[in-house]
Coordinates of C-alpha atoms and ligand atoms in Angstrom, one line a residue:
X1 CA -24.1 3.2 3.1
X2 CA -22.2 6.5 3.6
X3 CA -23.1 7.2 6.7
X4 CA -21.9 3.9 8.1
X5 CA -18.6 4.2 6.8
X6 CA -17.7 7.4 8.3
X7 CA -14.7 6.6 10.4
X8 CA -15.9 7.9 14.2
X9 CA -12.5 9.9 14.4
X10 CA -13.0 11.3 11.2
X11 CA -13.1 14.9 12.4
X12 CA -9.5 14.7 13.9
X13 CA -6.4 16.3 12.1
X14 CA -3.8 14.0 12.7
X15 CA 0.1 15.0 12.4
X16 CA 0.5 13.2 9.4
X17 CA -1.8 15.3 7.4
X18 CA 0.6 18.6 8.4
X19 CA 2.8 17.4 6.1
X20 CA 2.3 18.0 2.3
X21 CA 0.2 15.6 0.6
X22 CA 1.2 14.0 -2.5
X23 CA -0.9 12.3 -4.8
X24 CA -1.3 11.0 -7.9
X25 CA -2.8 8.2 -9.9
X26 CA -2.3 5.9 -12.9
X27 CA -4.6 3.8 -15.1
X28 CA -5.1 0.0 -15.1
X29 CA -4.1 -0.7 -18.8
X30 CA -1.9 -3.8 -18.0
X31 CA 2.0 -3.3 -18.1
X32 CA 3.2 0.5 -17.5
X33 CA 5.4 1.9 -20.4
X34 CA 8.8 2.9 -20.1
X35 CA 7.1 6.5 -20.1
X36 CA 4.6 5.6 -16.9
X37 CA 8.1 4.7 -15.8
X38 CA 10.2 7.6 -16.1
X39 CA 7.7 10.7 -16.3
X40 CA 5.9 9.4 -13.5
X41 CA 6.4 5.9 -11.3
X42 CA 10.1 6.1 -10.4
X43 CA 9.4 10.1 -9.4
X44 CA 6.9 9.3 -7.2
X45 CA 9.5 6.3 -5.1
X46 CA 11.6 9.4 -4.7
X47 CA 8.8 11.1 -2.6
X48 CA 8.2 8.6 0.6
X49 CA 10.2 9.9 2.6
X50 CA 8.9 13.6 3.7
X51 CA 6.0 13.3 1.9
X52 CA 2.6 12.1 2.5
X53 CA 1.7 10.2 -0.1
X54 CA -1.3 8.6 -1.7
X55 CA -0.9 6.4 -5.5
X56 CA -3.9 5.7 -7.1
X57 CA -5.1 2.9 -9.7
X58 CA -7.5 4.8 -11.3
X59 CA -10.1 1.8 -12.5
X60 CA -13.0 3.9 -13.2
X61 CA -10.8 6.0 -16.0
X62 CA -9.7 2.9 -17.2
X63 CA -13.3 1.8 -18.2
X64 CA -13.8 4.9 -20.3
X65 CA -12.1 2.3 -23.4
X66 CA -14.1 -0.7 -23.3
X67 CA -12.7 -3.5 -21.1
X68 CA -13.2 -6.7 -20.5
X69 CA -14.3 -7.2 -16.6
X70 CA -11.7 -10.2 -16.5
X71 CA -8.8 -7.9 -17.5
X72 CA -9.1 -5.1 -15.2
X73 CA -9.4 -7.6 -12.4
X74 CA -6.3 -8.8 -13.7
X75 CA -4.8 -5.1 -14.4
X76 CA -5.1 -3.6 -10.8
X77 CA -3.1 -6.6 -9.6
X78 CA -0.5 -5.7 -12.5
X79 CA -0.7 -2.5 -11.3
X80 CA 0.0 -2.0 -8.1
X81 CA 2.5 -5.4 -8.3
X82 CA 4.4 -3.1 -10.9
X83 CA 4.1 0.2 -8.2
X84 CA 5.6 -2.0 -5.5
X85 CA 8.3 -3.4 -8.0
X86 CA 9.1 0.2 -9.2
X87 CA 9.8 1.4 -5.4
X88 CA 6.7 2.4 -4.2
X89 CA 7.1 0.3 -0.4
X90 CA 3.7 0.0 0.9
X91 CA 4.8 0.9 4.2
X92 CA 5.8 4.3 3.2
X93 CA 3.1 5.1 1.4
X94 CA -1.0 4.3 0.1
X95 CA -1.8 2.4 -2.9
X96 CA -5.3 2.3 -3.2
X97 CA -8.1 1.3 -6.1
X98 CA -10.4 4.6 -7.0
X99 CA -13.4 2.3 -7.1
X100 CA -12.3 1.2 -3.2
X101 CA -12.9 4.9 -2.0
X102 CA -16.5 6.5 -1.6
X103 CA -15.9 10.0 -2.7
X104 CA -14.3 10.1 -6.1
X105 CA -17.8 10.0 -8.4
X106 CA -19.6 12.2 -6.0
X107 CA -17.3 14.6 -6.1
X108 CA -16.8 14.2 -9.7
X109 CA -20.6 14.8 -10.4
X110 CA -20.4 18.0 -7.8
X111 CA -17.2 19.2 -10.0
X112 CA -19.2 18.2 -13.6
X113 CA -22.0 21.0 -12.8
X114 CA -19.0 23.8 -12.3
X115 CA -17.5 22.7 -15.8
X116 CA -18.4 24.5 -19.1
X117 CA -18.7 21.5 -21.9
X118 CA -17.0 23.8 -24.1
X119 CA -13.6 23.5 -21.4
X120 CA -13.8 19.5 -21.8
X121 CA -14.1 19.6 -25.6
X122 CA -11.1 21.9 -25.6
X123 CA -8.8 19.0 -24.0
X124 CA -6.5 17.8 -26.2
X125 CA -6.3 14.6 -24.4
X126 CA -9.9 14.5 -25.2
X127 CA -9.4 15.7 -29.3
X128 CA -6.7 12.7 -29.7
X129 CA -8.9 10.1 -28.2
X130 CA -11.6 10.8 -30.5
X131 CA -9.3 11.5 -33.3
X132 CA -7.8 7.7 -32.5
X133 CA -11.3 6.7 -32.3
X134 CA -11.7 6.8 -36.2
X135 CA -13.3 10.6 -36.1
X136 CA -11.1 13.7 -37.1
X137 CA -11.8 17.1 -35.6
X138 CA -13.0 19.4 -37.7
X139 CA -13.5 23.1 -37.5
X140 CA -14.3 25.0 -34.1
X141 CA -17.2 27.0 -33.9
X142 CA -17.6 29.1 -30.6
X143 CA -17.5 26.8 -27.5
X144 CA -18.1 23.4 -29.7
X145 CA -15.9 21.1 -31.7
X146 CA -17.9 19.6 -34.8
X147 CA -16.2 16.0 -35.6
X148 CA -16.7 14.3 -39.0
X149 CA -16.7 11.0 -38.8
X150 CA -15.4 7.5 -40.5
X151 CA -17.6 5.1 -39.2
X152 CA -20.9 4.1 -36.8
X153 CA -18.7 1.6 -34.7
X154 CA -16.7 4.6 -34.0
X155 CA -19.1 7.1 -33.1
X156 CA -20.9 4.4 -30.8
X157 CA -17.7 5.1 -28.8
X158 CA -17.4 8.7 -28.1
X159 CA -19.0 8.2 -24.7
X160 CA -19.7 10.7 -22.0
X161 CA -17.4 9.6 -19.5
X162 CA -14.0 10.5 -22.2
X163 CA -15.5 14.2 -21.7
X164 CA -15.9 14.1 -18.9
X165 CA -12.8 12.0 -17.7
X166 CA -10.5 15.3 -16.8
X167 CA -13.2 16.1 -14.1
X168 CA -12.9 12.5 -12.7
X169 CA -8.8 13.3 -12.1
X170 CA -10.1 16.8 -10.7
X171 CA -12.0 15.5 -8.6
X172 CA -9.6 12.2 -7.4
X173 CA -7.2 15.0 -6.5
X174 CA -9.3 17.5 -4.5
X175 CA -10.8 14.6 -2.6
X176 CA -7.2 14.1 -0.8
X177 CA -6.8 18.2 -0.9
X178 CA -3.3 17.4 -2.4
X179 CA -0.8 19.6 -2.4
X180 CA 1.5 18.4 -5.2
X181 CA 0.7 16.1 -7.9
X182 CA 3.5 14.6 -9.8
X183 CA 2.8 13.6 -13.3
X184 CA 3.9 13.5 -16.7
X185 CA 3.7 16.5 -19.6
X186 CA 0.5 15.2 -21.2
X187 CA -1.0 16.0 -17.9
X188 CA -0.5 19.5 -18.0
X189 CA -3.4 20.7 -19.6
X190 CA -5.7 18.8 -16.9
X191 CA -3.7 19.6 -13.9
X192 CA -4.8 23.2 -15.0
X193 CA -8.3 22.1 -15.4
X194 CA -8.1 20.7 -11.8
X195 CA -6.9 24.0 -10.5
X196 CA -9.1 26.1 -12.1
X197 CA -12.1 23.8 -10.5
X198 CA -10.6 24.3 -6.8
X199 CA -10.1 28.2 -7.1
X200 CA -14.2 27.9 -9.2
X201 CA -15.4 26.3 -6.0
X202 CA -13.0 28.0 -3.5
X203 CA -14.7 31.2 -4.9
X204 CA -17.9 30.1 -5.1
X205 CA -18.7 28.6 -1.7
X206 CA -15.6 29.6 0.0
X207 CA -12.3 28.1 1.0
X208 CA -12.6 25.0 0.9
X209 CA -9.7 23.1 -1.9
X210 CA -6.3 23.3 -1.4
X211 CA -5.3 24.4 -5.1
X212 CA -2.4 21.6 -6.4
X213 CA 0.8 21.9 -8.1
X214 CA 1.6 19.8 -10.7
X215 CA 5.3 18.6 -10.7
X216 CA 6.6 17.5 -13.7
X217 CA 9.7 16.1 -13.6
X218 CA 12.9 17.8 -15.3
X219 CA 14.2 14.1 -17.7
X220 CA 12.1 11.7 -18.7
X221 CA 8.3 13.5 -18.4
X222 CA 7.5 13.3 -22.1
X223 CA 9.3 10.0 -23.2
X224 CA 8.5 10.0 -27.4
X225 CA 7.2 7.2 -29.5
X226 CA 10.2 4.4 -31.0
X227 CA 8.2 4.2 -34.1
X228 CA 7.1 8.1 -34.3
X229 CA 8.9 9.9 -32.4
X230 CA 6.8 13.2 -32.8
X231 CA 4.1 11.3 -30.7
X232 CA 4.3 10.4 -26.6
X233 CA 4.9 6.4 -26.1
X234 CA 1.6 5.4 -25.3
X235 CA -0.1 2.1 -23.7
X236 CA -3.0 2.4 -26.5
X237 CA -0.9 2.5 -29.4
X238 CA -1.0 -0.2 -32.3
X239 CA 2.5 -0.7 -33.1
X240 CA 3.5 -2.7 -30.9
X241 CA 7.6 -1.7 -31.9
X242 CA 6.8 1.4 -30.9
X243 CA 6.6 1.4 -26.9
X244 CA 8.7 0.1 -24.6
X245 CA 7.2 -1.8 -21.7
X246 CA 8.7 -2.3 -17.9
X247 CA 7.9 -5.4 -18.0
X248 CA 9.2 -6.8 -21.4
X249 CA 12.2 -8.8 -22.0
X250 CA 15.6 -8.1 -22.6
X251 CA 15.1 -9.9 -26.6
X252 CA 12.1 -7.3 -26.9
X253 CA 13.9 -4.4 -25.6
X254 CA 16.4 -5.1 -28.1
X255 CA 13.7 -5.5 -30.9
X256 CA 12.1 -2.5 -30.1
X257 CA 15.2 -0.3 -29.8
X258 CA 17.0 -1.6 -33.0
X259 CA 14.0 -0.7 -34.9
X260 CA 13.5 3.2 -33.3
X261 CA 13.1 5.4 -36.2
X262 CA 15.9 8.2 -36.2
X263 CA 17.2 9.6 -39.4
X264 CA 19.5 9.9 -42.1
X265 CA 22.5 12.2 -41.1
X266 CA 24.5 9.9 -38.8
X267 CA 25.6 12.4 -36.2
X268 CA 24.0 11.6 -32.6
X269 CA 23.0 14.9 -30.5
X270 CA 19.7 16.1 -29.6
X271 CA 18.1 18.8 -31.7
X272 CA 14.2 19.5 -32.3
X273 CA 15.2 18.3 -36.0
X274 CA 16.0 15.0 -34.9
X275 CA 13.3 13.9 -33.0
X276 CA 13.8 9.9 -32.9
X277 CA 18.0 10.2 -31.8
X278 CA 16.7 13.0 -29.2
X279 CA 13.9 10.7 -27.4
X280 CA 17.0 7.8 -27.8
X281 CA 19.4 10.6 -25.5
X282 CA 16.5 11.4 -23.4
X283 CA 15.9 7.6 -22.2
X284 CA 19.2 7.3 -21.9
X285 CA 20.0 10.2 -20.0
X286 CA 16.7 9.7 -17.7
X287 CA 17.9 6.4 -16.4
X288 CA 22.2 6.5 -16.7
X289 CA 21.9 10.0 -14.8
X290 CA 24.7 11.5 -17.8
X291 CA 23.0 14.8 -19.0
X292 CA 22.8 15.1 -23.0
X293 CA 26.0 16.9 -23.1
X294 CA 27.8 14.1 -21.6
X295 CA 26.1 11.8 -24.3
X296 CA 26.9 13.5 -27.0
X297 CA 30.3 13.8 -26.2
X298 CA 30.6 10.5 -25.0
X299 CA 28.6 8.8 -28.6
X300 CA 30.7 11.7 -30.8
X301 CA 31.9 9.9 -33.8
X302 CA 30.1 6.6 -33.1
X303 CA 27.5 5.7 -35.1
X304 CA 23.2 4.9 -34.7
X305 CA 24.5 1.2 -33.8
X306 CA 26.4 1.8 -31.3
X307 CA 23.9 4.1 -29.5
X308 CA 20.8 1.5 -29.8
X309 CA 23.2 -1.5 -28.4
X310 CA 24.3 1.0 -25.3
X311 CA 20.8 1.7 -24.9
X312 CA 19.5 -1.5 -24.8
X313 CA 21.7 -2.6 -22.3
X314 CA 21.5 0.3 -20.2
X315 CA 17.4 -0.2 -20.1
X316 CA 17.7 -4.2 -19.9
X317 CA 19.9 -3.6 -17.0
X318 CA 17.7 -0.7 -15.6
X319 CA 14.7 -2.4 -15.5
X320 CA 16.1 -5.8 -14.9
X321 CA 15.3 -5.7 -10.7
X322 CA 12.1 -4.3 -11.8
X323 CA 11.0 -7.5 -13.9
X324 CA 12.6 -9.5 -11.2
X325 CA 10.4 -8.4 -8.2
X326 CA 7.3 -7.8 -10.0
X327 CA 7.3 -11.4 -11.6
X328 CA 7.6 -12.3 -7.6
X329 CA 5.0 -10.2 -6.7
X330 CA 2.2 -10.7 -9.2
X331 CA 2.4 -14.5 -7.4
X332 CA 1.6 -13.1 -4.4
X333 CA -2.2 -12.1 -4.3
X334 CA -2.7 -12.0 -0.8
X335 CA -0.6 -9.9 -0.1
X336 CA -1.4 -7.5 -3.0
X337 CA -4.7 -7.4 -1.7
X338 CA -3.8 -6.4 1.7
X339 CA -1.4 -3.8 0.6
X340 CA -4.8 -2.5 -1.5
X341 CA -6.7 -2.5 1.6
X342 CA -4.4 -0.7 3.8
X343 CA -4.4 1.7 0.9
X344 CA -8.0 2.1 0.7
X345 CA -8.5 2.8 4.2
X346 CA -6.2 5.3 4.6
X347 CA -7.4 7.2 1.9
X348 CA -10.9 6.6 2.7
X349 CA -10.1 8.3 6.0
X350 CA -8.8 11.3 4.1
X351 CA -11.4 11.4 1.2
X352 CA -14.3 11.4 3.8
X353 CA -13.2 14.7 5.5
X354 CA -13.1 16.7 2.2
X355 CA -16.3 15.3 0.8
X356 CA -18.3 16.1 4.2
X357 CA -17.3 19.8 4.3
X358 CA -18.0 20.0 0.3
X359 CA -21.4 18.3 1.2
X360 CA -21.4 20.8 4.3
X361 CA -20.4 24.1 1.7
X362 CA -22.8 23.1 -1.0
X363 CA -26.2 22.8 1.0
X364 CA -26.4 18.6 1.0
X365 CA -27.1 17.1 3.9
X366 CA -24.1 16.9 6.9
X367 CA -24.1 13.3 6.4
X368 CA -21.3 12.9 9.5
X369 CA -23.3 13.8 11.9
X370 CA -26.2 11.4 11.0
Ligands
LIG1 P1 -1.7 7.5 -17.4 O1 -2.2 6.2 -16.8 O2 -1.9 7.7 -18.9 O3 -0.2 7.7 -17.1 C1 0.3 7.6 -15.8 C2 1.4 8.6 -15.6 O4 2.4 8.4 -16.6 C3 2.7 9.6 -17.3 N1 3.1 9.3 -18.7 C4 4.2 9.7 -19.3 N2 5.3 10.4 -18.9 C5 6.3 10.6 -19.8 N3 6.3 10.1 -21.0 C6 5.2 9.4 -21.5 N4 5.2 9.0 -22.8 C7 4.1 9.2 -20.6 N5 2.9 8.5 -20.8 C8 2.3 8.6 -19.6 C9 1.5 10.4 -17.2 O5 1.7 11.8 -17.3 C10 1.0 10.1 -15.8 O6 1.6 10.9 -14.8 N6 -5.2 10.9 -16.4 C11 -4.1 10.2 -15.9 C12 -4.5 9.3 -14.7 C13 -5.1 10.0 -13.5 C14 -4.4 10.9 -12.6 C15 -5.4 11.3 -11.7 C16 -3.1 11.4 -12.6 C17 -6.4 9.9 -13.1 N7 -6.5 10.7 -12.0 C18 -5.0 12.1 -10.6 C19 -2.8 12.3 -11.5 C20 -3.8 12.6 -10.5 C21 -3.6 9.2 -16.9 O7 -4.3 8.8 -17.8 O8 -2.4 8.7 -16.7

């Protein structure tokens, strides 16, 4: 099966692939936040040009939460409808499906015997999942986390691939020997992760990863929970006032932002004491372009009213050519499917060079030359 999918030209290094590669990936959970949005997606749109560039829909993270098989289906479609929507023009760049792509679990399970358990325990990605999962972490002893726990249910769902998840992302980027990798805050502990895996292996069996930058964006890469603003907007949490989706309408938008929590002295600037008016500044700043000082000088005097209705227009109008082209799209799965397939081949193409040599490096068998 591997074998006869090796491109015949595989060993060639096009042009193309002199230029820096950029990649990065998001998961299938349905409609992207308004954080996907502006710590990632809209970034990446920025990037076609001189870049080349490879987006991921990252399916096989996805099923680390159970899923129904139905709605994944359904989700990659959202997914890469919602990339296109956002900007990313298929004929710029490769959208692809992680399952699509031979290389990402064998590389992951090559990248799993380099990690230390005690490194994936450690992630706090990793610690908040389980935490949300009904279990609190308790103490620390030497390389492993103990965790107390509320409930069987719960502790029937700490599986193995949550651990090991950060190596899956390691290894989806090393596949592609990516030079930059643009992604939100939260991802910072991973992208270090990733990093330290190349320079392991590099070190190990000798140069063989490129070691990737992370790029995180300077507005809009940690976008803050409406309803707890000390928390990152996230696709998995339960009240559903506090995240703001892409897709939602402009009655929810205007739901969700008259209920943000901010707080009782009714003076609007951005301080780490006012978390809920700060992340209110910071959306509004990410996608009107005025930096913070503008904002404040602009809202001075005016009161939390006034802020939330200029908000809610300025997202509602923001987002309003996104909605517009993705409720097109999603209509349209032939031709989602073919902008998947383009994706996948091109990144196949890539993906099967990398994994050959780390075959090659590691002592498995050359499977490209039969
Ligand atoms: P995911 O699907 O949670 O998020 C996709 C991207 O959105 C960013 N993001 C945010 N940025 C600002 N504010 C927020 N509140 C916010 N929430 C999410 C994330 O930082 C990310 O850039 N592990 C990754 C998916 C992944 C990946 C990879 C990323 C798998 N393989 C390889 C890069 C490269 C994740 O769960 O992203």
């Amino acid at each position: 099966m591997y074998n006869q999918l090796i491109p015949n030209d595989f060993m060639t290094i096009s042009e193309e692939e002199k230029r820096k590669v950029i990649l990065t990936c998001a998961q299938p959970t349905g409609k992207l936040t308004l954080g996907n949005y502006l710590g990632a997606v809209r970034n990446w749109s920025t990037m076609l040009e001189n870049h080349e560039c490879y987006f991921g829909i990252v399916d096989l993270h996805a099923i680390t939460t159970p899923t129904k098989p139905a709605t994944l289906r359904q989700n990659v479609f959202d997914c890469v409808a919602q990339y296109v929507a956002c900007g990313l023009d298929p004929e710029k760049c490769h959208q692809f499906v992680q399952s699509h792509v031979v290389g990402h679990t064998e590389l992951a399970w090559i990248l799993t015997c380099l990690t230390p358990i005690g490194e994936l325990q450690r992630m706090t990605q990793f610690k908040d999942k389980v935490a949300k999962l009904g279990f609190k972490a308790a103490e620390q002893e030497g390389e492993e986390i103990k965790f107390t726990h509320d409930g069987a249910r719960a502790q029937a769902s700490i599986n193995a691939g949550l651990l090991c998840y950060p190596v899956l992302m390691a290894a989806d980027i090393l596949l592609y020997n990516a030079d930059l990798v643009p992604v939100g805050e939260d991802q910072r502990q991973h992208m270090e992760l990733c990093r330290d895996l190349a320079q392991r292996f590099n070190h190990q069996f000798s140069e063989t990863f490129v070691v990737p930058d992370a790029y995180v964006g300077e507005t809009g890469s940690r976008i803050m929970s409406l309803a707890d603003p000390t928390r990152k907007m996230s696709k998995s949490d339960e009240n559903e006032r506090a995240t703001l989706y892409i897709l939602d309408e402009p009655g929810q938008i205007g739901k969700k932002i008259a209920s943000a929590v901010t707080d009782s002295e009714p003076v609007i600037r951005a301080s780490p004491e006012k978390p809920g008016v700060s992340n209110l500044l910071a959306i509004h700043s990410a996608l009107s372009g005025q930096t913070i000082d503008q904002l404040e000088e602009h809202f001075a005097g005016k009161g939390y009213g006034i802020l939330k209705e200029e908000l809610t227009e300025v997202i509602t109008e923001s987002l309003r050519p996104v909605r517009e082209k993705y409720q097109e799209l999603i209509q349209d799965k032939t031709y989602l499917r073919s902008v998947l397939a383009q994706g996948a081949e091109a990144a196949q193409k890539r993906a099967y060079k990398v994994l050959s040599k780390v075959y090659r490096k590691i002592g498995l068998p050359d499977r490209s030359k039969g």
